[in-house]
Short mmCIF file of C-alpha atoms in Angstrom, two decimals:
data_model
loop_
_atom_site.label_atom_id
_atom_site.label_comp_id
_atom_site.label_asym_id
_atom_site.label_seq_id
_atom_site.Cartn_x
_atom_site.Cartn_y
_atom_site.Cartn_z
CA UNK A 637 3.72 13.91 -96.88
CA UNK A 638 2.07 10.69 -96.10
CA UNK A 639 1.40 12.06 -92.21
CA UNK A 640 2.34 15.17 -90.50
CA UNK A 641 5.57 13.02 -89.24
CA UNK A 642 6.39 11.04 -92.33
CA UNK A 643 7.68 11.89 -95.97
CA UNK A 644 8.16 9.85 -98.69
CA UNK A 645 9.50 9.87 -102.44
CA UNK A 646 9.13 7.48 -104.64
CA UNK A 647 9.95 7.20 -107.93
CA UNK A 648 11.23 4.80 -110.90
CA UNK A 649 13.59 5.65 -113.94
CA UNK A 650 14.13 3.59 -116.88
CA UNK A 651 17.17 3.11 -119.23
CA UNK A 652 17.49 2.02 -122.25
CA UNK A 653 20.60 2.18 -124.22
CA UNK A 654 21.25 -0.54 -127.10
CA UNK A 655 24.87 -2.04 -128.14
CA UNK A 656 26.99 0.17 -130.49
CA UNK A 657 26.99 -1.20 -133.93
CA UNK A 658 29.64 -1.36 -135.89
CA UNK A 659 28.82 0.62 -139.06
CA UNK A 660 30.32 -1.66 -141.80
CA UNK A 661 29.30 -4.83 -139.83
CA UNK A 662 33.00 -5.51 -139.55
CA UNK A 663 32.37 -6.97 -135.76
CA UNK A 664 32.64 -10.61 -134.88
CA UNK A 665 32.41 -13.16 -131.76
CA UNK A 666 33.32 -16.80 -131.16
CA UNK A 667 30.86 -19.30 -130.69
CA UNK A 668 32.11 -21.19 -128.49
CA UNK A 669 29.39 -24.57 -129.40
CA UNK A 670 30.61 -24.84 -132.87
CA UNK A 671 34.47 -23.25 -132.15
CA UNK A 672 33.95 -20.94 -135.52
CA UNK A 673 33.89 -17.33 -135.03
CA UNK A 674 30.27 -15.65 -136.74
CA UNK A 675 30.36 -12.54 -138.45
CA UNK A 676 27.84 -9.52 -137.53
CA UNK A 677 24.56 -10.07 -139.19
CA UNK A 678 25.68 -13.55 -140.46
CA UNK A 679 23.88 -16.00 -137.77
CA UNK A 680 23.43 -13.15 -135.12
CA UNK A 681 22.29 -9.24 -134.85
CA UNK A 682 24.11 -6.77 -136.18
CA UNK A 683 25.05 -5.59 -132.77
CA UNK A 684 25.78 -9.06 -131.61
CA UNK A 685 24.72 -8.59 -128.09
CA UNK A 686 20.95 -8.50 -127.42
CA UNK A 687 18.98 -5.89 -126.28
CA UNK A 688 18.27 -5.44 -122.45
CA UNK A 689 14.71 -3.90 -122.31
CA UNK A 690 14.40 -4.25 -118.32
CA UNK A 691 16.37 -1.97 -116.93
CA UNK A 692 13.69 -0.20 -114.74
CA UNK A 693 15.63 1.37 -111.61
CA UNK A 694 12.98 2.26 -108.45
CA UNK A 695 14.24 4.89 -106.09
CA UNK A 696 12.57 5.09 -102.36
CA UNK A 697 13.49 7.34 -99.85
CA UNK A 698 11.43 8.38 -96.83
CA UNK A 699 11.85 10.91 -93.51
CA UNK A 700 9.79 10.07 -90.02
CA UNK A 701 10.45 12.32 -87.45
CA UNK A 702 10.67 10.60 -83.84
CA UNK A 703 9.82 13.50 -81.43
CA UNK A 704 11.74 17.30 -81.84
CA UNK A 705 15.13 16.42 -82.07
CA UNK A 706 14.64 12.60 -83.51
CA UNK A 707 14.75 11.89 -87.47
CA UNK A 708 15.05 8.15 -88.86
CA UNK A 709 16.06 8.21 -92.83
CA UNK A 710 15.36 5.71 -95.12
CA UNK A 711 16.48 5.23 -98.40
CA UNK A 712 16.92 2.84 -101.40
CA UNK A 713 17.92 2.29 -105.38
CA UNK A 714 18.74 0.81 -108.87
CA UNK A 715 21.21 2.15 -110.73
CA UNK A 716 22.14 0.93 -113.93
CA UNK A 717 26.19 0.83 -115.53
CA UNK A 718 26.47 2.87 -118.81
CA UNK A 719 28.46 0.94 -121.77
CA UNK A 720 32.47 0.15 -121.58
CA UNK A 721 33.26 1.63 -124.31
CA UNK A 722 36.95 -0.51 -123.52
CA UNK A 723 34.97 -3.95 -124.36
CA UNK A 724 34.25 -2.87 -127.50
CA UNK A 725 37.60 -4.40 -128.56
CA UNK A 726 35.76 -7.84 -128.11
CA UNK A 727 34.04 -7.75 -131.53
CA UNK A 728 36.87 -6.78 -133.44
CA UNK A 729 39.76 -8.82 -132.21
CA UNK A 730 39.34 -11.99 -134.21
CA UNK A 731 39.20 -13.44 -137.67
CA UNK A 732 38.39 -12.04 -140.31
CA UNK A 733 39.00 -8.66 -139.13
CA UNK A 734 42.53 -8.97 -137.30
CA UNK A 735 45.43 -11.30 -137.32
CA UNK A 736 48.87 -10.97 -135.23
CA UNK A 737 52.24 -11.34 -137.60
CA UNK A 738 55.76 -11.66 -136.76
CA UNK A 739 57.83 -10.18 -139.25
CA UNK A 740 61.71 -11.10 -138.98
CA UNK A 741 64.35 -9.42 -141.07
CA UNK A 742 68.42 -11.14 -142.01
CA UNK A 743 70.14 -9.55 -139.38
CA UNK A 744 72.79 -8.56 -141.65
CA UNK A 745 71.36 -7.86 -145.01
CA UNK A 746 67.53 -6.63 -143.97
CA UNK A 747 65.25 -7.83 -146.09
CA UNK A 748 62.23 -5.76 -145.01
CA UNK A 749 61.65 -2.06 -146.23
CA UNK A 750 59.18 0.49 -146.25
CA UNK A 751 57.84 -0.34 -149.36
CA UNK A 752 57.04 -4.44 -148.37
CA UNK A 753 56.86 -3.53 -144.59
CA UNK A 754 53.43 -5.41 -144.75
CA UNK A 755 53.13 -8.99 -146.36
CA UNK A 756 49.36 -10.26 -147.81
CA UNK A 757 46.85 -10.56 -145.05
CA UNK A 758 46.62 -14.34 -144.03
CA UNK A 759 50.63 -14.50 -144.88
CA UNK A 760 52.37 -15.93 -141.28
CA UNK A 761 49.05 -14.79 -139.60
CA UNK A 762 47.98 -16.27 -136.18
CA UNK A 763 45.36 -15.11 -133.83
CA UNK A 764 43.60 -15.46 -130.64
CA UNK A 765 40.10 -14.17 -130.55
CA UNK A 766 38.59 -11.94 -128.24
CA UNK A 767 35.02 -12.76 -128.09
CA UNK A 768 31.91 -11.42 -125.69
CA UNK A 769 28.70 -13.04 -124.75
CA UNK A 770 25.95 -11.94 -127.17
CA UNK A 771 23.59 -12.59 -124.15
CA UNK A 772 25.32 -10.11 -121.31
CA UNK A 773 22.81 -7.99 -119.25
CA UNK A 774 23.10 -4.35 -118.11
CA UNK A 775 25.41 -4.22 -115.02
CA UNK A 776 23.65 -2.33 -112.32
CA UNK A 777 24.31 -1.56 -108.60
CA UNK A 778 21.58 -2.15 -105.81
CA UNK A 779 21.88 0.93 -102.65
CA UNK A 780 20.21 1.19 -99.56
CA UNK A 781 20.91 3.31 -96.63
CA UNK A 782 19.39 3.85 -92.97
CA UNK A 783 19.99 6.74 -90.54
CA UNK A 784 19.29 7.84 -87.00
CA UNK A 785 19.99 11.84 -86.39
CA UNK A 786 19.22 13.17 -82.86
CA UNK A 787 20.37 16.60 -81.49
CA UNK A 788 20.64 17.08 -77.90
CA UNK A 789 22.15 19.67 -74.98
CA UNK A 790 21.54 22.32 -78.01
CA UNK A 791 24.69 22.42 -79.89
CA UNK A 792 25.44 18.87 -80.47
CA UNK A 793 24.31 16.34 -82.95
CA UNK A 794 24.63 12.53 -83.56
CA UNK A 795 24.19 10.19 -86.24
CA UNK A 796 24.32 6.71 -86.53
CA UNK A 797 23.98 5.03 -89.74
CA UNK A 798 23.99 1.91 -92.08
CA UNK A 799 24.69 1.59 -95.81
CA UNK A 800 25.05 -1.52 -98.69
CA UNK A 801 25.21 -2.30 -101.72
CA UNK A 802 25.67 -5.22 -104.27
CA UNK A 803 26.60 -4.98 -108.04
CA UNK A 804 25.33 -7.65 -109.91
CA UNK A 805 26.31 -8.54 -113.77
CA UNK A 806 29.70 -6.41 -113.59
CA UNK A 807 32.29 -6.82 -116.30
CA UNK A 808 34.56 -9.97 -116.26
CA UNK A 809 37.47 -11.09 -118.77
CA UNK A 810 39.07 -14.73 -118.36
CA UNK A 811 40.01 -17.68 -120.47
CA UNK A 812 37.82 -20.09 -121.30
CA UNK A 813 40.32 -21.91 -123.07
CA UNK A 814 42.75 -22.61 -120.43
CA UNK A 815 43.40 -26.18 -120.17
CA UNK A 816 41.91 -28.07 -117.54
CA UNK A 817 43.19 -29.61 -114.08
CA UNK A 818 44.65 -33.35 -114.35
CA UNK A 819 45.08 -34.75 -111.48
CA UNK A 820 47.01 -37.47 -113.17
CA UNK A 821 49.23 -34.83 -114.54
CA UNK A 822 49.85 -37.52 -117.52
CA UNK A 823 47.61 -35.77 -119.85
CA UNK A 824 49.47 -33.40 -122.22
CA UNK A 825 47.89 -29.76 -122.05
CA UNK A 826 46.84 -29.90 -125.68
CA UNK A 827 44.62 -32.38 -125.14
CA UNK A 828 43.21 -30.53 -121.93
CA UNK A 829 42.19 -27.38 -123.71
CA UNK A 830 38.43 -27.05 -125.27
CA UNK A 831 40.29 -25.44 -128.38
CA UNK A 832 44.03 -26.63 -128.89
CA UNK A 833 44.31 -24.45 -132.05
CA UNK A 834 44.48 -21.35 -130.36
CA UNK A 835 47.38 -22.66 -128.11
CA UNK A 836 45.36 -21.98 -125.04
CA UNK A 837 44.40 -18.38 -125.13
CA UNK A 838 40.88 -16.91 -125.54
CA UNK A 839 40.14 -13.86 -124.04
CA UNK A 840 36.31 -13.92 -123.05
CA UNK A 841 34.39 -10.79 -121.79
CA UNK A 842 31.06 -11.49 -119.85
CA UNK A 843 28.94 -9.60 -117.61
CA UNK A 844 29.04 -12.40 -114.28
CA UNK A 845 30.95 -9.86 -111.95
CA UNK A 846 29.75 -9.34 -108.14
CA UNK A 847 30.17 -7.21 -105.48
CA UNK A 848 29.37 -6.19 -101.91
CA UNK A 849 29.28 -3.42 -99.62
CA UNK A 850 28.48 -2.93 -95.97
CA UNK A 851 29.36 -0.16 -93.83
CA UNK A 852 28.56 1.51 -90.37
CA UNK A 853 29.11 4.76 -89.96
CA UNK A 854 29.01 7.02 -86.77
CA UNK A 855 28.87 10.58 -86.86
CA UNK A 856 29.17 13.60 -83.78
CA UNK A 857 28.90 17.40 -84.64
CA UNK A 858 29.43 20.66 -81.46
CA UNK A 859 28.89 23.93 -82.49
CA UNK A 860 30.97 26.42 -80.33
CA UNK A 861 29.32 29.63 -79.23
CA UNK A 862 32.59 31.72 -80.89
CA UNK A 863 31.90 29.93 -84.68
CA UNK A 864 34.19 26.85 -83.69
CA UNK A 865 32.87 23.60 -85.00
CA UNK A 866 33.94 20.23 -84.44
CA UNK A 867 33.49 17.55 -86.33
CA UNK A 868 34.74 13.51 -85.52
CA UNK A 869 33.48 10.66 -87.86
CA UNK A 870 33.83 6.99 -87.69
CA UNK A 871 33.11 4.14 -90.38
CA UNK A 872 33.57 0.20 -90.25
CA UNK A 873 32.78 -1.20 -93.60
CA UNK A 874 33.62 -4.56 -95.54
CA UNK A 875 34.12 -5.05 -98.97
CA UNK A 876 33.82 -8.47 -101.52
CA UNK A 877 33.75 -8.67 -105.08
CA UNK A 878 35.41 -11.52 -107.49
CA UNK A 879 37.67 -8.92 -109.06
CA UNK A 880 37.50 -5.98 -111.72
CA UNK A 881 37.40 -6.00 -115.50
CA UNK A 882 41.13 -6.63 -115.90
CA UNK A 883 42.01 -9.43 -112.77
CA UNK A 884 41.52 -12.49 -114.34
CA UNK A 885 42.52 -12.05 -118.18
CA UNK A 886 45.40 -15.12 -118.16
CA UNK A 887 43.74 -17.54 -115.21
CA UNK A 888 41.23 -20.27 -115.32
CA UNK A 889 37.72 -20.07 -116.79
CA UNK A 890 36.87 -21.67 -113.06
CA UNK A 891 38.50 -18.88 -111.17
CA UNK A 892 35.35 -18.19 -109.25
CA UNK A 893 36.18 -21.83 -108.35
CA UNK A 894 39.53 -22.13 -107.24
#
């Protein structure tokens, strides 16, 4: 209790919780200023994404009471995302460590069979990497809330309140291959994409996500003499974000642009 009227918590947590590693340093990402992919521990850590040692999150929450049937609530945080385990794809989807094949039989004498069902590695093979930004922060959501409660005429209660939040550094997958506009359109696509040799396709996962949240809520509670109790609840709230994980996987590494 700071005064006979007013309460308040405070408090900070911290989180730390490195990238997995990949136990046989079979991992991989594509650098995308000298177009080679780098192996794990070859030109970058072992884990391949850096450590985030800032995560502190501060909590705040406090209670001041107006007069006997008057509270105001207060109350505010950091919370920080655990791993996507899903993105761990990202390190393994590329050269050396995968390759796509088409294998086509004769349609009326087969030529594959159990025994040669798999040709040498590098035979036919094609790929498009998956790569992640060895740089991506910690996502981590920002929440605040503020609330008036006041009882009055004995049974009844009102409350009328405001909450937010914004996410900051969420998950985001797009191509950053994907040729780029030509007004013109005289320019063949080939010679509009950063890396022709992938035929347009590189699947890139970095933490730039955002989102917002605002909401008013309203809130009215009778208690009936006999054990009745009524309850009515009202909330206007807006929402914004530039799309989850998966939106944006075939689209334009400018998508937050157009």
């Amino acid at each position: 209790h700071i005064l006979p009227k007013l309460t308040l918590n405070l408090g900070l947590r911290y989180e730390f919780q490195p990238y997995p590693r990949e136990i046989n340093g079979r991992a991989e990402f594509f650098d995308f200023t000298t177009g080679t992919e780098v192996i794990a521990g070859h030109g970058v850590r072992p884990e391949i994404v850096d450590p985030d040692y800032n995560n502190f999150a501060p909590r705040v929450g406090l209670a001041y009471q107006v007069d006997k049937n008057t509270v105001i609530r207060a109350g505010g945080g950091i919370y920080y995302s655990t791993d996507n385990a899903n993105e761990l794809q990202f390190e393994i989807v590329g050269a050396p460590f995968y390759s796509s094949q088409t294998l086509n039989s004769d349609a009326t004498r087969p030529t594959i069979s159990l025994s040669n069902l798999f040709p040498a590695a590098g035979v036919g093979a094609s790929f498009n990497p998956f790569t992640l930004n060895p740089r991506s922060r910690t996502p981590y959501v920002s929440q605040w809330t503020f609330d008036i409660q006041h009882t009055f005429a004995g049974n009844n209660f009102v409350e009328l309140g405001y909450s937010g939040s914004t996410a900051q550094k969420l998950p985001q997958r797009y191509n950053p291959d994907s040729g780029y506009q030509d007004p013109t359109d005289t320019i063949p696509l080939s010679q509009r994409e950063p890396y022709p040799q992938f035929n347009g396709f590189i699947l890139f996962s970095n933490n730039d996500g955002w989102a917002s949240y605002q909401a008013f809520t309203a809130r009215y509670e009778h208690r009936f003499h006999s054990g009745l109790y009524l309850l009515g609840a009202y909330t206007l709230q807006k929402a914004l974000d530039i799309g989850n994980t998966d939106d944006f996987s075939m689209i334009s590494a400018d998508f937050k642009i157009y």
